[in-house]
Each structure stands twice: as C-alpha cells, then as structure tokens.
Short mmCIF file of C-alpha atoms in Angstrom, two decimals:
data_model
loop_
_atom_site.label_atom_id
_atom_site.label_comp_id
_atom_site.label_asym_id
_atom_site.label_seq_id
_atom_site.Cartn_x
_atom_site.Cartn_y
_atom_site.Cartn_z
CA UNK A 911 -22.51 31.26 -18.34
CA UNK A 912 -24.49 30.14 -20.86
CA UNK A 913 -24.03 32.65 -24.10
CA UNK A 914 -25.22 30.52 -27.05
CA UNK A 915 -28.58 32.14 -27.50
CA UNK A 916 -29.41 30.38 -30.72
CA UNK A 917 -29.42 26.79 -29.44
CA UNK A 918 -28.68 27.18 -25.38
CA UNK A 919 -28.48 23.70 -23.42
CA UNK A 920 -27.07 24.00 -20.85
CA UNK A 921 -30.80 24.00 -18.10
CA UNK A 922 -32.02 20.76 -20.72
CA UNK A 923 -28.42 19.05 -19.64
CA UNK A 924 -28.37 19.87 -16.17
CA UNK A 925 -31.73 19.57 -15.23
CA UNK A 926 -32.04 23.22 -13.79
CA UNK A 927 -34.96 25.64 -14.83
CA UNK A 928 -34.47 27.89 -17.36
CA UNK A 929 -36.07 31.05 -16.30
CA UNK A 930 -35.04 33.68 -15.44
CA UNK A 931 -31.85 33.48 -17.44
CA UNK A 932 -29.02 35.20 -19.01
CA UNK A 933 -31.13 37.04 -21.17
CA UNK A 934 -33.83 38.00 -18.38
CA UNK A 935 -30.92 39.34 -16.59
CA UNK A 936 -29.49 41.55 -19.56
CA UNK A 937 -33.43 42.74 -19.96
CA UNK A 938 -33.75 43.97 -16.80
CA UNK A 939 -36.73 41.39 -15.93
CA UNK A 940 -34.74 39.61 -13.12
CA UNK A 941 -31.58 40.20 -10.79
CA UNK A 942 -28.34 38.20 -10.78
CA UNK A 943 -29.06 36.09 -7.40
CA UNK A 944 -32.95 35.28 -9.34
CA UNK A 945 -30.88 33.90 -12.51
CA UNK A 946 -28.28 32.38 -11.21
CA UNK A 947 -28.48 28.03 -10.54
CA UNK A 948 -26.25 26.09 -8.39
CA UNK A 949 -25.83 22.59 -9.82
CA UNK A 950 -26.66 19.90 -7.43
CA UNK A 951 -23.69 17.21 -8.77
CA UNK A 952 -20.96 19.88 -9.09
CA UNK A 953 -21.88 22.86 -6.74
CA UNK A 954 -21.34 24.97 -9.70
CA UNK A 955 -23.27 28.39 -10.15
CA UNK A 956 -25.32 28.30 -13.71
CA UNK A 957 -26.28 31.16 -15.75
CA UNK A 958 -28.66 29.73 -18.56
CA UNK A 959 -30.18 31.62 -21.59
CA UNK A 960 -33.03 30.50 -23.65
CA UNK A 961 -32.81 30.10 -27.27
CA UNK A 962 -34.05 32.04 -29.77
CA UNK A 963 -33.17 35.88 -29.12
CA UNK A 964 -33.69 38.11 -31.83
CA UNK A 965 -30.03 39.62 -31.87
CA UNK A 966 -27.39 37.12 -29.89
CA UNK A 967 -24.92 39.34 -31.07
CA UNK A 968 -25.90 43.05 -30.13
CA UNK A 969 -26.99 41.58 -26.38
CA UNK A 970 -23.46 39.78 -26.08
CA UNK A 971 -22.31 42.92 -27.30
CA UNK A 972 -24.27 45.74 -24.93
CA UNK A 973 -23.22 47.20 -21.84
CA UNK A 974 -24.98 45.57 -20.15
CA UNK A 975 -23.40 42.44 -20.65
CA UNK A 976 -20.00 44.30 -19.79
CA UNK A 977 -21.16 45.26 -16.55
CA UNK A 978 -22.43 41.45 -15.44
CA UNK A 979 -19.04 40.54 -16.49
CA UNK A 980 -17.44 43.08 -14.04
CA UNK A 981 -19.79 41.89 -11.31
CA UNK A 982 -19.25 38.25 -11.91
CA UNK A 983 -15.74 38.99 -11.32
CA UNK A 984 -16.29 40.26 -8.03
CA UNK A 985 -17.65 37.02 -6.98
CA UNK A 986 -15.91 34.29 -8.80
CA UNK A 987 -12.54 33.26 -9.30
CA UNK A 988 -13.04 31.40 -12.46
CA UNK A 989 -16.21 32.04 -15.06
CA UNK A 990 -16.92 29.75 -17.94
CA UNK A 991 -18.28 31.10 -21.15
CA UNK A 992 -20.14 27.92 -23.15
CA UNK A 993 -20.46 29.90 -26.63
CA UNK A 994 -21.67 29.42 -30.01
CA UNK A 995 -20.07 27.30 -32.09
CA UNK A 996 -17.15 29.66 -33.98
CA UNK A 997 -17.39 29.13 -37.76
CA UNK A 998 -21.49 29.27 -37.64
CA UNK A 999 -21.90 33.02 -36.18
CA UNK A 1000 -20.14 35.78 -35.14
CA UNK A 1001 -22.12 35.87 -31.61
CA UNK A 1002 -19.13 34.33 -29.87
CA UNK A 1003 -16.31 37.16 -30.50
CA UNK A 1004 -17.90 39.53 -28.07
CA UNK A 1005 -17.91 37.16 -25.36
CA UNK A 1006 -14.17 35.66 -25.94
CA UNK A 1007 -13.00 39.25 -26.15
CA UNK A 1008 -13.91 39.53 -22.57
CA UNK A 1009 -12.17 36.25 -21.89
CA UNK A 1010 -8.85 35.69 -20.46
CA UNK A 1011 -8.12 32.39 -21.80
CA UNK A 1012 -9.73 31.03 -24.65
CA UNK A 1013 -10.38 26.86 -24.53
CA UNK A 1014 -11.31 25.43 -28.42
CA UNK A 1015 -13.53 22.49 -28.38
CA UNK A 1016 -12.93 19.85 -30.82
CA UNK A 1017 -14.97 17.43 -31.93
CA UNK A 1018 -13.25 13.53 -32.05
CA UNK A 1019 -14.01 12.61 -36.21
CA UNK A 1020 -16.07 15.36 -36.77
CA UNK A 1021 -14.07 18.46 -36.54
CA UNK A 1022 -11.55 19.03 -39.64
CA UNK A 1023 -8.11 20.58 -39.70
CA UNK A 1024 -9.16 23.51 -42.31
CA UNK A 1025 -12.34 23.75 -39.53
CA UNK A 1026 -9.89 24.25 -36.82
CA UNK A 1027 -7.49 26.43 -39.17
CA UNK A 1028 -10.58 28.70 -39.87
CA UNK A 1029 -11.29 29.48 -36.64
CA UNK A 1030 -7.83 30.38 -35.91
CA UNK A 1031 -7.70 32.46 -38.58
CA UNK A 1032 -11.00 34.00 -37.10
CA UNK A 1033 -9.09 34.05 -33.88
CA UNK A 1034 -5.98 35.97 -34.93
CA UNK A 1035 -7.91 38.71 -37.00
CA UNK A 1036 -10.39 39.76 -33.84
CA UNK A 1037 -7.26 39.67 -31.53
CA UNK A 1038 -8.16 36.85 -29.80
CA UNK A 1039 -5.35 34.72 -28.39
CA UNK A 1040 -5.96 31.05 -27.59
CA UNK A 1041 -5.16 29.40 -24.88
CA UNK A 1042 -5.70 25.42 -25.97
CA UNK A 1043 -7.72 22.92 -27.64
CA UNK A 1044 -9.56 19.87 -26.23
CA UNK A 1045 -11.10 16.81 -28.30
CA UNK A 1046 -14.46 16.07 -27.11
CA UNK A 1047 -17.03 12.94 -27.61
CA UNK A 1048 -13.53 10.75 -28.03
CA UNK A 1049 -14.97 6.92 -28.28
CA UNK A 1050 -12.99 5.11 -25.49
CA UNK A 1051 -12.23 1.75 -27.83
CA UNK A 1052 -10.88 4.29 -30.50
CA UNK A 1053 -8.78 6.47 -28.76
CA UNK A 1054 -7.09 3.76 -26.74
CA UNK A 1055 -5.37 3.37 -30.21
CA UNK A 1056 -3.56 6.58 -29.26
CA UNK A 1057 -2.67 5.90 -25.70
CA UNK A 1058 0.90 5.19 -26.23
CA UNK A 1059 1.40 7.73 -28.75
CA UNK A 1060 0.37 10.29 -26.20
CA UNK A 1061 1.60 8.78 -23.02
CA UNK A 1062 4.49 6.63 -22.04
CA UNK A 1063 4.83 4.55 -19.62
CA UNK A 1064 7.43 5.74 -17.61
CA UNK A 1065 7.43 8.13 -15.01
CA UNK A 1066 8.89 11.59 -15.10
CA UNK A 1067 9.14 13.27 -11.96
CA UNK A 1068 9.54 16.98 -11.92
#
C-alpha cells in the first residue's frame, strides 16, 4: 500500500495505472477490488496513491483508513506500508502505528547515523517499536569490501 501521498511511485515503478487509488478509495470514488493492482512480475496486489493530496496526514489518519486496514487484514496475510520518508513529515506515524513490525530503510552513503538516531528518537516518543533496518541502493563493487566482515566463510548449521 502505497501511503506516501506527497511523492507516490510506486504505479510510475511498476508500470500499473494509477487510478483509482488509495486516495480514491478513502474518498469514496472507487471500491477496494476497482483500486487494487496485481503486479504482473511478482503476483503482488498494489494499492497506489497519487501525489499531491491536500492533507496526507489527516487521510492517513481518518477512519476511514482504519477500516481498509481491518479489511485488508481479512484478506492478506502480510501488507506492506511504502511511507514517507520519516524525518521530512509526520504523515508516516499514523500508518506505522497500525503496523506490526516496523522495517527502516537506509540509504548506502547517503543516510547518516544522527539521520538514523533521529528517527529513532521519533520512533520511541510515538510508541513505535522497530523491528529492523535494511541498507538500500548498496553499489555491488563497494560493498563487496564488507563481505567478510559480515559473512564468514564457514558453515554453521543449526
């Protein structure tokens, strides 16, 4: 579900039309099974948004959005909240409040440590528990540098 509805992507990415979407569904100008995308490549289900909503927040926020939540619940095992990014606006919180586990994306040589500690911090105070971090956009020649600091060649069996 896409829920960055400043700068949403996710249709451009994969290629899938962007209407009706997340916020056509929270409107009441389209049903769930009218939004909703499969991807082709992964067989994935797709809720887009568009960009450019006047108030990300207070939509994230209504009960509406609580209720397709609970109904997307009811259908899915796992759901996958793309959000803003953290330390830019608050629209996020609502939507990992709702969340069971929280993943942090990090980006490789761009994102700093006071970044990450400030979004921790923003974590902690709205009760918001992560779950873990992941580096994205690594360059492959670079992080090969790291490959024996994070893995060893020897096998471990359980």
């Amino acid at each position: 579900v896409e829920t960055d509805l400043r700068r949403g992507s996710i249709a451009r990415v994969l290629g899938l039309a962007q209407h009706p979407d997340l916020v056509d569904l929270l409107d009441g100008n389209a049903e769930l099974h009218e939004a909703m995308r499969r991807d082709p490549k992964t067989g994935a289900y797709v809720l887009c948004a568009q960009p450019g909503v006047a108030d990300p927040a207070g939509l994230l926020l209504s009960e509406r959005m609580q209720d397709l939540i609970k109904t997307l619940e009811k259908h899915f095992d796992l759901i996958v909240f793309d959000t803003t990014p953290l330390l830019s606006v608050t629209d996020a919180l609502p939507v990992l409040r709702y969340s069971d586990d929280v993943v942090m994306a990090v980006r490789w040589r761009r994102s700093s440590a006071e970044t990450m500690r400030s979004c921790l911090t923003i974590l902690r105070e709205a009760g918001v528990s992560l779950t873990c971090a992941v580096m994205t956009m690594t360059r492959g020649r670079e992080f090969r540098k790291y490959e024996d600091y994070y893995y060893t060649t020897e096998s471990t069996s359980p």
